[in-house]
Amino acid sequence: MTQPTQPLPQQPQTPIPASVRGAYDLSQAQAAAPSPEPAAEPSWRFDVETPEDFQKYVQLSQQGAVIFALWAEHSPASKETLEILERTINTAGGNLLLAAVNIVKLPEIGQAFQIQGVPAAIAVIAGQPAPMFNSQVGEEQILQLLQQVLQLSAQHQLPGGFEPHGGEAEKPLPPLHQKAVDAIDAGDFAGARDAYTQALNENPGDRDAKIGLAQVGLLERVGDLSLADARAAAAANPTDVQAAFNVADLDVTGGHVEDAFNRLITLFKAVDAEQKNTVRERLLELFDVVGSDDPRVKKARADLMMAIF
C-alpha cells in the first residue's frame, strides 16, 4: 500500500471543486432509493476472510473507492455502524464497495491501518488509505464522509462500476449453528454456548462448532473486563494465572494476538505442573479463536512445544 492520504475532514470545509462536480451524488440516490426488499436486493458488502481477500480489495481500489469497515462481535456499536455503511453504500450504484473486517479474526488488518478499536472505517482510493473515523458516528455524518470519498474518486478519475453479489441466497447454516449465531446477535452468549455444545455432542468432529464455542467463551469473558485494571493486576503479580488470562483475552479481542500468546507461554514456563495444564488449555482455546492456519498460531504452537519439552 502506498503512503496514507490525509484523513477525511469530518465536515466539508469548502465548496466542491468544479473538477469533481460530476461525482455521484449519494444523498440524492439515498432519497430516491426504494424501500429495500430484504431477500432480493443486491449488496456491495463483501466480508474479508483472509489476508489474500484484503489484498484483493486493496487492488480493486484502482477501480473505485473501497471502504474497509472494522468491526467485532463484542462491539454492538461497530455492528450498528457496519449496518449503516452497508445500507448507505448499497445506494451508490456500484460506485463504492464495502469490505467488512472482523478484527478478532483478522487483527493484522487493524494493525496495518493503525486502528486501536472499533468501529472504524478507512477508505482506500487508488491504493491510498484515507482514514474516515475511529469511533461511533451518526448516519448523517457517514453520508457526508462517503460523499467526500466519492469526490476524491472523481478527482482520481476512477470509473467505479463494482459488481454486487446478490439475488442468490447464501448457503444456510446448520440449524444449531444458526441458533448460536442468532443468540450471539441477541447478546445471549449462554444460549449460543448451549447451541454449539449440542452441535458438538451430535457431531464431535464439527470443527466450526468447536471454533464457535471458543469464540463465544472469549466474548463472555471480556464482557465486563477493564483493560487498565487487568493490566495493573497482571503487572502486580506476573504469576497470577487469572490476571494473565484476562489480559490475554483482551489482547486477542484488541488484535494484539502475539502479545497474548507470548504472555501465556511465559506464564506456562513459570507456574507449577497443575497450573501448566490450565494455561495450556487456555492457549489451545485461543488458538481455535484465531485460527489454526494463522502463522502466529503456528509459531505459538511451536513455542509451546519447546516449553513443554
XYZ file of C-alpha atoms in Angstrom:
309
model
C 0.000 0.000 0.000
C 1.253 3.492 -0.737
C 1.602 6.208 1.857
C -1.677 7.242 3.540
C -3.558 10.277 2.365
C -4.667 12.897 4.839
C -7.683 11.836 6.957
C -11.007 12.899 5.529
C -12.366 16.007 7.278
C -15.398 15.330 9.428
C -17.367 18.146 7.737
C -16.853 19.690 4.278
C -14.924 22.939 4.669
C -15.043 24.313 1.107
C -17.396 24.168 -1.873
C -16.995 21.144 -4.114
C -14.365 21.948 -6.747
C -15.529 22.183 -10.343
C -13.340 19.188 -11.198
C -15.471 16.919 -9.029
C -18.939 18.342 -9.535
C -19.714 15.319 -11.672
C -19.167 12.960 -8.740
C -22.002 10.589 -7.926
C -24.493 12.299 -5.560
C -25.058 9.802 -2.777
C -27.600 11.914 -0.869
C -29.927 12.146 -3.885
C -29.559 8.436 -4.567
C -30.454 7.668 -0.962
C -33.543 9.827 -1.112
C -34.663 8.201 -4.367
C -33.902 4.635 -3.324
C -36.967 2.426 -2.854
C -37.557 0.633 0.419
C -35.273 -2.396 0.439
C -36.640 -5.863 -0.106
C -34.672 -7.982 2.396
C -34.414 -11.191 0.393
C -33.667 -9.977 -3.123
C -31.685 -6.726 -3.004
C -28.100 -6.899 -4.305
C -25.375 -5.850 -1.921
C -21.962 -4.286 -2.352
C -20.792 -5.576 1.038
C -18.115 -8.265 0.955
C -16.576 -9.913 4.023
C -12.786 -10.026 4.238
C -11.997 -13.568 5.371
C -8.258 -13.872 4.659
C -5.177 -11.681 4.129
C -5.479 -12.580 0.448
C -9.002 -11.102 0.414
C -7.570 -7.923 1.919
C -5.001 -7.606 -0.860
C -7.685 -8.288 -3.478
C -9.888 -5.438 -2.242
C -6.931 -3.062 -1.993
C -6.226 -3.829 -5.658
C -9.879 -3.184 -6.504
C -9.446 0.368 -5.169
C -7.818 1.163 -8.525
C -11.334 0.796 -9.963
C -13.183 2.767 -7.285
C -13.208 3.586 -3.596
C -13.223 0.590 -1.253
C -14.443 1.249 2.286
C -12.843 -1.048 4.858
C -15.182 -1.235 7.867
C -13.605 -2.725 11.000
C -15.978 -4.371 13.468
C -16.160 -7.096 16.138
C -18.883 -9.286 17.640
C -18.221 -7.894 21.117
C -18.924 -4.315 19.944
C -22.621 -3.555 19.299
C -21.643 -0.045 18.146
C -19.403 -1.483 15.440
C -22.155 -3.791 14.185
C -24.622 -0.905 14.051
C -22.099 1.241 12.170
C -21.449 -1.593 9.714
C -25.182 -1.857 9.012
C -25.391 1.894 8.325
C -22.402 1.729 5.986
C -23.853 -1.230 4.113
C -27.263 0.391 3.750
C -25.741 3.651 2.507
C -23.143 2.118 0.181
C -25.830 -0.066 -1.390
C -27.478 3.140 -2.698
C -24.292 4.191 -4.520
C -24.974 2.098 -7.608
C -21.624 0.291 -7.595
C -19.522 3.441 -7.184
C -18.416 2.230 -3.725
C -17.552 -1.198 -2.354
C -17.731 -2.176 1.333
C -15.125 -4.597 2.693
C -16.113 -5.721 6.211
C -13.268 -6.856 8.500
C -13.825 -8.714 11.770
C -10.710 -7.636 13.688
C -10.955 -10.568 16.090
C -10.453 -12.924 13.148
C -8.036 -10.656 11.234
C -6.360 -8.379 13.794
C -3.407 -7.792 11.488
C -5.623 -5.610 9.264
C -6.444 -3.350 12.189
C -2.741 -3.138 12.927
C -1.944 -2.342 9.282
C -4.372 0.578 9.411
C -3.119 1.579 12.903
C -6.635 1.239 14.300
C -6.872 0.925 18.085
C -10.525 -0.105 18.371
C -13.871 -0.419 16.646
C -15.995 0.875 14.999
C -13.623 2.262 12.402
C -13.620 2.864 8.656
C -10.868 3.581 6.161
C -11.416 4.457 2.512
C -8.815 3.103 0.098
C -8.738 5.095 -3.127
C -6.326 4.090 -5.904
C -4.298 2.154 -3.329
C -4.090 5.050 -0.866
C -5.795 4.810 2.561
C -7.823 7.775 3.810
C -8.992 7.334 7.444
C -12.689 8.160 7.876
C -13.450 7.586 11.563
C -12.376 5.527 14.592
C -15.402 5.892 16.871
C -19.149 5.637 16.593
C -20.597 8.292 14.278
C -24.113 9.090 13.154
C -25.772 8.188 9.860
C -25.736 11.774 8.588
C -22.003 12.102 9.209
C -21.362 8.773 7.491
C -23.309 10.030 4.458
C -21.203 13.212 4.343
C -17.941 11.295 4.632
C -18.916 8.852 1.882
C -19.856 11.770 -0.369
C -16.357 13.172 0.152
C -14.913 9.760 -0.722
C -16.868 9.818 -3.984
C -15.485 13.283 -4.723
C -11.939 12.015 -4.202
C -12.675 9.065 -6.501
C -13.846 11.520 -9.156
C -10.626 13.518 -8.756
C -8.679 10.299 -9.420
C -10.978 9.605 -12.406
C -11.837 6.141 -11.096
C -14.642 4.518 -13.095
C -16.409 2.630 -10.288
C -18.832 0.057 -11.624
C -18.355 -2.590 -8.933
C -20.482 -5.683 -9.409
C -22.664 -6.649 -6.427
C -23.249 -10.067 -5.054
C -26.944 -10.563 -4.606
C -30.034 -12.351 -5.676
C -28.636 -15.798 -4.893
C -29.251 -16.944 -1.353
C -26.221 -17.890 0.688
C -25.906 -21.494 1.809
C -27.857 -21.721 5.072
C -26.063 -22.595 8.287
C -26.903 -25.869 10.025
C -29.854 -25.270 12.394
C -27.822 -25.363 15.615
C -25.173 -23.050 14.154
C -27.876 -20.607 13.068
C -29.381 -20.801 16.543
C -25.976 -19.940 18.023
C -25.440 -17.006 15.649
C -28.905 -15.635 16.421
C -28.170 -15.927 20.139
C -24.861 -14.032 19.740
C -26.633 -11.270 17.816
C -29.099 -11.012 20.724
C -26.284 -10.909 23.297
C -27.334 -14.322 24.650
C -23.913 -15.938 24.991
C -25.239 -18.718 27.233
C -27.752 -19.686 24.551
C -25.023 -19.640 21.892
C -22.795 -21.804 24.060
C -25.606 -24.323 24.568
C -26.309 -24.493 20.814
C -22.659 -25.048 19.877
C -22.284 -27.615 22.677
C -25.299 -29.522 21.389
C -23.832 -29.438 17.858
C -20.583 -30.923 19.191
C -22.444 -33.587 21.153
C -24.224 -34.619 17.960
C -21.069 -34.428 15.856
C -17.789 -34.392 17.830
C -15.918 -33.660 14.591
C -17.793 -30.399 13.961
C -14.819 -28.061 13.676
C -16.914 -24.949 13.114
C -18.900 -25.620 16.296
C -15.664 -26.019 18.254
C -14.353 -22.693 16.934
C -17.711 -21.036 17.606
C -17.688 -22.320 21.172
C -14.204 -20.887 21.727
C -15.257 -17.515 20.295
C -18.347 -17.377 22.498
C -16.236 -18.177 25.536
C -13.919 -15.293 24.702
C -16.831 -12.861 24.226
C -18.311 -13.893 27.579
C -15.033 -13.470 29.418
C -14.165 -9.991 28.142
C -17.637 -8.514 28.571
C -17.046 -6.938 31.992
C -13.263 -6.541 31.929
C -11.380 -3.253 32.136
C -8.107 -3.283 30.199
C -6.404 -0.854 32.606
C -7.440 -2.871 35.678
C -6.486 -6.169 34.055
C -3.027 -4.929 33.086
C -2.432 -3.483 36.550
C -3.378 -6.783 38.213
C -1.130 -8.799 35.882
C 1.786 -6.421 36.406
C 1.388 -6.635 40.190
C 1.565 -10.432 40.146
C 3.076 -11.902 36.942
C 2.265 -15.488 38.004
C -1.405 -14.809 38.753
C -2.992 -17.133 36.209
C -6.415 -15.461 36.100
C -4.903 -11.984 35.764
C -2.762 -13.176 32.852
C -5.791 -14.844 31.259
C -7.768 -11.587 31.452
C -5.055 -9.571 29.724
C -4.534 -12.267 27.066
C -8.261 -12.358 26.295
C -8.382 -8.577 25.945
C -5.261 -8.596 23.771
C -6.796 -11.126 21.378
C -10.041 -9.139 21.050
C -7.976 -5.978 20.525
C -5.828 -7.548 17.809
C -2.631 -7.980 19.876
C -2.506 -11.725 19.263
C 1.254 -12.219 19.565
C 1.323 -10.343 22.883
C -1.402 -12.638 24.224
C 0.391 -15.807 23.157
C 3.786 -14.632 24.429
C 2.276 -13.708 27.801
C 0.704 -17.130 28.279
C 3.760 -19.065 27.112
C 5.914 -17.084 29.553
C 3.360 -17.860 32.275
C 3.375 -21.550 31.308
C 7.115 -21.711 31.983
C 6.743 -20.069 35.403
C 3.896 -21.996 37.062
C 3.614 -25.460 38.635
C 2.518 -28.631 36.854
C -1.194 -28.318 37.658
C -1.335 -24.718 36.517
C 0.663 -25.567 33.382
C -2.223 -27.733 32.207
C -4.698 -24.900 32.844
C -2.553 -22.435 30.875
C -2.056 -24.928 28.034
C -5.822 -25.450 27.725
C -6.433 -21.686 27.529
C -3.759 -21.344 24.853
C -5.341 -24.115 22.785
C -8.714 -22.390 23.103
C -7.277 -19.084 21.896
C -5.564 -20.915 19.023
C -9.052 -22.004 17.919
C -10.353 -18.434 18.166
C -7.561 -17.013 15.982
C -7.475 -19.938 13.527
C -5.171 -22.916 13.142
C -3.784 -21.673 9.801
C -2.730 -18.303 11.188
C 1.104 -18.050 11.180
C 1.046 -16.582 14.697
C -0.776 -19.666 15.923
C 1.727 -21.938 14.207
C 4.625 -20.091 15.835
C 2.966 -20.128 19.257
C 2.280 -23.867 18.967
C 5.964 -24.430 18.262
C 6.939 -22.200 21.191
C 4.567 -24.092 23.471
C 6.034 -27.435 22.402
C 9.520 -26.129 23.137
C 8.341 -25.011 26.583
C 6.808 -28.413 27.293
C 9.919 -30.367 26.351
